[in-house]
XYZ file of N, CA and C in Angstrom:
495
model
N -9.806 31.701 -9.061
C -9.159 32.695 -10.357
C -9.250 33.875 -10.805
N -8.294 34.473 -11.130
C -8.784 35.640 -11.726
C -9.108 35.913 -13.137
N -10.047 36.652 -13.747
C -10.718 36.705 -14.894
C -9.812 36.259 -15.849
N -8.332 36.924 -16.115
C -7.306 37.067 -17.234
C -6.703 35.880 -17.447
N -6.577 35.007 -16.372
C -5.936 33.490 -16.570
C -7.365 32.393 -17.137
N -8.255 32.680 -16.787
C -9.640 32.419 -17.386
C -9.258 32.478 -18.692
N -9.161 33.414 -19.255
C -9.282 33.793 -20.574
C -8.093 32.859 -21.019
N -7.151 32.993 -20.355
C -5.661 32.701 -21.309
C -6.211 30.885 -21.493
N -6.383 30.558 -20.313
C -7.396 28.797 -20.315
C -7.946 28.605 -21.880
N -8.882 29.653 -21.507
C -10.058 29.207 -22.776
C -9.619 29.102 -23.858
N -8.302 30.597 -24.476
C -7.633 30.736 -25.524
C -6.513 29.178 -25.575
N -6.066 29.096 -24.877
C -5.289 27.912 -24.925
C -6.214 26.415 -25.432
N -7.174 26.561 -24.709
C -7.483 25.103 -24.632
C -8.538 25.109 -26.316
N -8.906 26.343 -26.804
C -9.114 26.625 -28.098
C -8.338 26.155 -29.400
N -6.639 27.136 -28.853
C -5.699 26.618 -29.939
C -4.517 26.767 -29.255
N -4.192 25.393 -28.478
C -2.979 25.079 -27.972
C -1.736 25.776 -28.361
N -1.645 26.008 -29.853
C -0.572 26.899 -30.462
C -0.431 27.934 -30.456
N -1.657 28.426 -29.937
C -1.491 29.954 -29.978
C -0.049 30.802 -29.122
N 0.321 31.274 -29.674
C 1.725 32.253 -29.404
C 1.118 33.374 -28.532
N 2.034 33.486 -27.618
C 2.254 34.408 -26.030
C 1.944 35.614 -26.805
N 2.261 36.569 -27.492
C 2.258 37.664 -28.402
C 0.906 37.278 -28.918
N 0.081 36.625 -29.287
C -1.401 37.059 -29.524
C -1.906 36.703 -28.290
N -1.639 36.227 -27.513
C -2.495 36.036 -26.697
C -2.581 37.115 -25.428
N -1.262 37.837 -25.403
C -1.190 38.540 -25.011
C -2.621 40.060 -25.159
N -2.089 40.154 -26.532
C -3.071 41.271 -27.329
C -5.048 41.264 -27.242
N -4.683 39.536 -26.936
C -6.322 39.001 -26.420
C -6.745 39.486 -25.619
N -5.821 39.552 -24.196
C -6.479 39.860 -23.176
C -5.921 41.048 -22.743
N -5.211 41.734 -23.157
C -4.860 43.173 -22.812
C -3.908 42.985 -21.705
N -2.680 42.281 -21.972
C -2.013 42.161 -20.802
C -0.239 42.048 -21.518
N 0.539 42.628 -20.758
C 1.865 42.237 -21.381
C 2.094 40.560 -21.275
N 3.560 40.256 -22.480
C 3.530 38.764 -23.060
C 4.637 38.281 -21.432
N 5.358 39.365 -20.854
C 5.804 38.686 -19.465
C 4.883 38.191 -18.820
N 3.820 38.807 -18.694
C 3.064 38.538 -17.921
C 2.115 37.506 -18.232
N 1.629 37.072 -19.541
C 0.815 35.858 -19.820
C 1.828 34.994 -19.738
N 3.130 34.538 -19.932
C 3.807 33.459 -20.135
C 4.132 33.329 -18.682
N 4.009 34.247 -17.713
C 4.585 33.797 -15.996
C 2.907 33.011 -16.069
N 2.040 33.900 -16.561
C 0.522 33.170 -15.684
C 0.201 31.503 -16.553
N 1.271 31.653 -17.848
C 0.812 29.977 -18.631
C 1.686 29.070 -17.954
N 2.921 29.591 -17.345
C 4.251 28.931 -16.466
C 3.121 28.487 -15.171
N 2.752 29.002 -14.419
C 2.319 28.894 -12.934
C 0.922 28.042 -13.289
N 0.122 28.267 -14.821
C -0.867 26.907 -14.835
C -0.335 25.735 -14.645
N 0.992 25.674 -15.349
C 1.232 24.521 -16.031
C 2.082 24.024 -14.662
N 2.281 24.722 -13.567
C 3.285 23.885 -12.575
C 2.107 23.980 -11.785
N 1.685 24.294 -11.633
C 0.166 23.420 -10.942
C -0.689 22.657 -11.616
N -0.429 22.522 -12.197
C -0.610 21.152 -13.516
C -2.853 21.239 -13.520
N -2.864 22.678 -13.870
C -4.003 22.968 -14.646
C -4.396 23.089 -16.030
N -3.136 23.138 -16.601
C -2.672 22.763 -17.700
C -2.263 21.650 -17.558
N -2.667 20.491 -18.368
C -1.983 19.480 -17.994
C -1.001 18.621 -19.336
N -1.593 19.066 -20.565
C -1.320 18.773 -21.964
C -1.807 19.203 -23.222
N -0.944 19.964 -23.914
C -1.194 20.247 -25.159
C -1.565 19.269 -26.472
N -2.366 19.129 -27.052
C -2.883 18.078 -28.293
C -3.518 18.890 -29.351
N -3.157 18.274 -30.591
C -3.736 17.971 -31.483
C -5.186 17.332 -31.608
N -5.827 18.272 -32.437
C -7.131 16.939 -32.623
C -7.158 16.602 -33.898
N -6.638 15.078 -34.369
C -6.376 14.992 -36.019
C -7.745 13.993 -36.502
N -8.004 13.904 -37.617
C -8.804 13.409 -38.473
C -8.340 12.427 -38.489
N -8.338 11.245 -38.383
C -7.682 10.235 -38.925
C -8.479 9.348 -39.521
N -9.496 9.896 -39.807
C -10.336 9.159 -41.449
C -9.719 9.353 -42.530
N -8.430 10.578 -42.433
C -8.257 10.945 -43.765
C -6.567 10.615 -43.999
N -5.994 9.926 -42.814
C -4.779 9.138 -42.828
C -5.221 7.853 -43.225
N -4.700 7.613 -44.537
C -5.110 6.029 -45.455
C -4.272 5.067 -44.073
N -3.360 5.247 -44.019
C -2.167 4.425 -43.681
C -2.927 3.647 -41.972
N -3.760 4.398 -41.573
C -4.201 4.273 -39.542
C -5.535 3.864 -39.983
N -5.947 2.493 -39.636
C -7.574 2.316 -39.764
C -7.906 1.953 -38.479
N -7.784 2.505 -37.820
C -7.918 1.814 -36.123
C -9.609 1.917 -35.962
N -9.601 1.131 -34.350
C -10.679 1.071 -34.076
C -11.596 2.139 -32.317
N -12.288 2.856 -32.368
C -12.155 3.361 -31.396
C -13.477 2.981 -30.499
N -13.303 2.264 -29.174
C -14.510 1.856 -28.633
C -14.646 2.877 -27.174
N -16.347 3.089 -27.073
C -16.673 3.450 -25.826
C -16.911 2.536 -25.048
N -16.577 2.116 -23.841
C -17.104 0.964 -23.268
C -17.598 1.668 -21.823
N -19.160 1.487 -21.891
C -19.483 1.714 -20.137
C -19.453 0.339 -19.569
N -18.873 0.878 -17.908
C -18.555 -0.345 -17.010
C -19.375 0.327 -16.252
N -19.901 -1.256 -15.349
C -20.762 -1.231 -14.362
C -19.819 -1.898 -13.189
N -19.603 -1.404 -11.955
C -18.658 -1.733 -10.792
C -19.049 -1.793 -9.224
N -18.604 -2.471 -8.907
C -19.161 -2.239 -7.162
C -17.299 -1.378 -6.543
N -18.261 0.048 -5.986
C -16.806 0.576 -5.501
C -16.623 -0.359 -4.392
N -15.074 0.098 -3.910
C -14.321 -0.158 -3.155
C -14.533 0.379 -2.102
N -14.765 -0.109 -0.660
C -15.014 0.456 0.549
C -13.949 1.371 1.149
N -14.332 2.839 1.531
C -13.182 3.589 1.721
C -12.297 4.000 0.489
N -12.493 3.871 -0.534
C -11.815 4.707 -2.026
C -12.923 4.467 -2.786
N -14.512 4.291 -2.674
C -15.162 4.440 -3.792
C -14.587 3.701 -4.897
N -14.578 4.442 -6.477
C -14.339 4.044 -7.546
C -13.200 4.239 -7.818
N -11.973 5.298 -7.019
C -11.103 5.611 -7.598
C -10.186 4.609 -7.691
N -10.306 3.614 -6.793
C -9.304 2.343 -6.631
C -9.189 1.734 -8.322
N -10.396 1.475 -8.672
C -10.604 0.198 -9.668
C -10.656 1.497 -10.849
N -11.051 2.481 -10.750
C -10.496 3.442 -11.929
C -8.859 3.419 -11.919
N -8.298 3.822 -11.252
C -6.963 3.342 -11.372
C -6.195 2.651 -11.718
N -6.799 0.595 -11.490
C -6.180 -0.067 -12.306
C -6.409 0.073 -13.323
N -7.977 0.191 -14.087
C -8.033 0.654 -15.358
C -7.419 1.482 -16.360
N -7.534 2.871 -16.092
C -6.576 3.822 -16.670
C -5.102 3.809 -16.707
N -4.309 2.445 -16.152
C -3.258 1.858 -16.232
C -3.029 0.900 -17.351
N -4.144 0.485 -17.994
C -3.500 -0.192 -19.221
C -3.506 0.774 -20.488
N -2.786 0.160 -21.109
C -1.735 1.181 -21.881
C -3.385 1.578 -23.426
N -4.266 1.023 -23.305
C -4.666 0.694 -24.422
C -6.211 1.675 -24.205
N -6.102 2.370 -22.641
C -6.913 3.372 -22.428
C -6.409 4.281 -22.649
N -7.471 5.382 -23.537
C -7.084 6.644 -23.763
C -7.657 7.903 -22.893
N -8.973 7.445 -22.104
C -9.510 7.976 -21.288
C -10.478 7.125 -20.552
N -10.663 7.524 -19.501
C -11.731 7.403 -18.555
C -12.413 7.951 -17.534
N -13.687 7.911 -17.693
C -14.604 9.084 -16.461
C -15.656 8.450 -15.975
N -15.970 8.677 -14.638
C -16.535 8.438 -13.832
C -17.782 9.671 -14.172
N -19.078 8.306 -14.538
C -20.572 9.099 -15.140
C -21.578 8.812 -14.597
N -22.666 9.562 -14.261
C -23.833 9.234 -13.312
C -24.828 8.587 -14.432
N -25.850 7.876 -14.075
C -26.671 6.900 -15.202
C -26.519 5.596 -14.542
N -26.829 4.830 -15.160
C -27.230 3.318 -15.467
C -25.695 2.726 -15.250
N -24.325 3.123 -15.806
C -23.531 2.723 -15.753
C -22.472 3.465 -14.572
N -21.494 3.242 -14.281
C -20.142 4.278 -13.279
C -19.280 4.240 -14.337
N -18.591 3.840 -14.402
C -17.368 4.663 -15.704
C -17.145 4.358 -17.122
N -16.751 5.210 -17.901
C -16.894 5.352 -19.022
C -15.278 5.128 -19.438
N -15.261 4.293 -20.747
C -13.725 3.802 -20.717
C -13.511 3.938 -22.546
N -13.171 5.003 -22.995
C -12.432 5.367 -23.754
C -11.432 4.317 -24.372
N -11.111 3.216 -25.536
C -10.040 2.625 -26.270
C -9.809 2.757 -27.334
N -8.618 2.668 -27.798
C -8.427 2.674 -29.622
C -7.425 0.779 -29.368
N -7.866 0.503 -30.475
C -7.625 -1.077 -31.114
C -7.213 -0.871 -32.647
N -6.440 -1.812 -32.936
C -6.250 -1.898 -34.512
C -7.689 -2.791 -35.123
N -8.211 -3.804 -34.375
C -9.100 -4.372 -35.170
C -10.496 -4.378 -33.851
N -11.458 -5.068 -33.898
C -12.922 -5.316 -33.294
C -12.214 -6.041 -32.330
N -11.819 -7.250 -33.180
C -11.071 -8.700 -31.914
C -10.059 -8.265 -31.397
N -9.696 -7.443 -31.403
C -8.491 -6.519 -30.394
C -9.018 -6.022 -28.993
N -10.138 -4.938 -29.268
C -10.445 -4.386 -28.361
C -11.819 -5.997 -27.589
N -12.148 -6.589 -28.308
C -12.855 -7.525 -27.897
C -12.297 -8.315 -26.520
N -10.881 -8.869 -27.187
C -10.294 -9.393 -26.444
C -9.513 -8.171 -25.207
N -9.412 -7.236 -25.159
C -9.540 -6.480 -24.029
C -10.207 -6.466 -23.034
N -11.617 -6.143 -23.506
C -13.262 -6.052 -22.381
C -12.725 -7.771 -21.862
N -12.941 -8.565 -22.685
C -12.953 -10.265 -22.059
C -11.767 -10.683 -21.191
N -10.804 -9.923 -21.293
C -9.311 -10.837 -21.027
C -9.035 -9.712 -19.952
N -8.773 -8.613 -20.016
C -8.555 -7.521 -18.986
C -9.887 -6.584 -18.229
N -10.551 -6.148 -18.641
C -11.637 -5.321 -18.233
C -12.319 -6.182 -17.398
N -13.302 -7.083 -17.719
C -14.253 -7.435 -17.260
C -13.551 -8.723 -16.200
N -12.292 -9.108 -16.363
C -10.839 -10.141 -15.471
C -10.991 -9.349 -13.573
N -11.570 -7.736 -14.106
C -11.786 -7.173 -12.658
C -12.253 -7.727 -11.556
N -12.125 -7.862 -10.827
C -12.440 -8.103 -9.252
C -14.114 -7.321 -9.353
N -13.822 -6.187 -9.288
C -15.118 -5.272 -8.998
C -15.911 -4.691 -10.322
N -15.910 -5.360 -11.373
C -16.393 -4.826 -12.603
C -17.686 -5.980 -12.561
N -18.545 -5.381 -12.545
C -20.476 -6.082 -12.568
C -20.757 -6.738 -14.149
N -20.623 -5.755 -15.377
C -20.996 -5.812 -16.314
C -20.246 -4.467 -17.235
N -20.346 -5.033 -18.879
C -19.577 -3.665 -19.740
C -20.618 -4.045 -20.779
N -20.653 -2.755 -21.033
C -21.132 -2.498 -22.543
C -20.367 -1.647 -23.482
N -20.257 -2.540 -24.744
C -19.332 -1.872 -25.572
C -20.091 -1.217 -26.609
N -19.376 0.361 -27.135
C -19.704 0.569 -28.047
C -18.798 1.431 -28.933
N -19.117 1.107 -30.376
C -18.068 1.460 -31.509
C -18.299 2.402 -31.990
N -17.363 3.556 -32.293
C -17.052 4.421 -33.130
C -17.244 4.323 -34.627
N -18.686 4.931 -35.264
C -18.254 4.572 -36.647
C -17.749 5.897 -36.978
N -18.815 7.227 -37.116
C -17.863 8.469 -37.538
C -18.038 9.252 -36.807
N -16.950 10.410 -37.013
C -16.600 11.268 -35.969
C -17.031 12.751 -36.620
N -18.467 13.465 -35.933
C -18.903 14.656 -36.922
C -18.069 15.818 -35.923
N -17.999 15.771 -34.732
C -16.863 16.944 -33.919
C -16.349 16.114 -32.550
N -14.784 16.688 -32.331
C -14.254 16.030 -31.384
C -13.809 17.562 -30.554
N -14.004 17.620 -29.439
C -12.996 18.560 -28.445
C -13.486 20.254 -29.131
N -14.785 20.464 -29.768
C -15.260 21.559 -30.393
C -14.686 21.875 -32.121
N -13.913 20.973 -32.403
C -14.091 21.030 -33.997
C -14.799 20.446 -34.342
N -15.445 20.621 -35.461
C -16.358 20.072 -36.615
C -15.027 19.132 -37.988
N -15.612 18.094 -38.054
C -14.984 17.174 -38.648
C -15.858 17.109 -39.901
N -15.383 16.810 -41.284
C -15.997 16.818 -42.200
C -15.000 17.808 -44.140
N -16.189 17.513 -44.462
C -15.976 18.785 -45.606
C -15.569 19.619 -45.629
N -14.291 20.155 -46.177
C -13.192 21.432 -45.799
C -14.662 22.404 -46.719
N -15.469 22.491 -47.643
C -16.496 22.678 -47.762
C -17.392 23.145 -47.205
N -17.673 24.350 -46.795
C -18.613 24.613 -45.469
C -20.007 25.608 -45.946
N -20.137 25.634 -47.288
C -21.247 26.260 -48.067
C -22.321 25.872 -47.589
N -23.184 27.047 -47.349
C -24.783 26.430 -47.208
C -25.030 25.475 -48.641
N -25.534 24.581 -48.629
C -25.834 23.801 -49.285
C -27.330 23.958 -49.191
N -27.828 24.641 -48.878
C -29.616 25.071 -48.836
C -30.135 25.364 -50.190
N -31.216 25.316 -50.792
C -31.622 26.068 -51.739
C -32.422 27.416 -51.097
N -32.397 28.276 -51.518
C -32.481 29.334 -51.670
C -34.179 29.328 -51.783
N -34.941 29.928 -51.060
C -36.420 29.799 -51.629
C -36.814 31.647 -51.459
N -37.337 31.693 -52.505
C -37.556 33.249 -53.080
C -39.177 33.633 -52.977
N -40.119 34.755 -52.851
C -41.476 34.444 -52.816
C -41.748 34.779 -54.115
C-alpha cells in the first residue's frame, strides 16, 4: 500500500471526523485524490466503520457493565477457531471478539445492564457451546484509556510539586 494511503488511514483512525480538505493539506495531496483514496479504502473494507469514543461514566442515565471473557475452546478440524468464533460473535451482546495467544484462545468483550445479565450470558449462551472448555470473566471497573484516547479530568495540568535547589 502506498505511503499516502497509510497516512490517510492513520489520520482517520485518530479522528474519523476529519474533513477531506484537512487531510489533503496534511498529506500534501489534492482533495479529489484524497476522497478517491478514502472511497477506495471503504470499498475494499480496509476502512470498516467510523466510531466515536464515548466516556460513558459521564452519562448519568447509563450505568452498564462491560466484561472481558477469556474463553478456552476446542478448535474444529479443518476450520480451526473460525467456526466457534463465528457462533460467538453472532450473539448481539458481543461487542468484540479476538483470537489471542496464551492460556486462553478467545477474548470476548460484552456489554450488559447488570452483572447478572452478563452471568446469564456466560452460563446460558457461551458456556453452553460444545467447543467451549472454560471461561474466565473480568469486569471493567474503570477506563483510563481506550482507542488511544485518555479518559479522566479535563484539567491536565501537571500536579507535581516543583522542587528547586
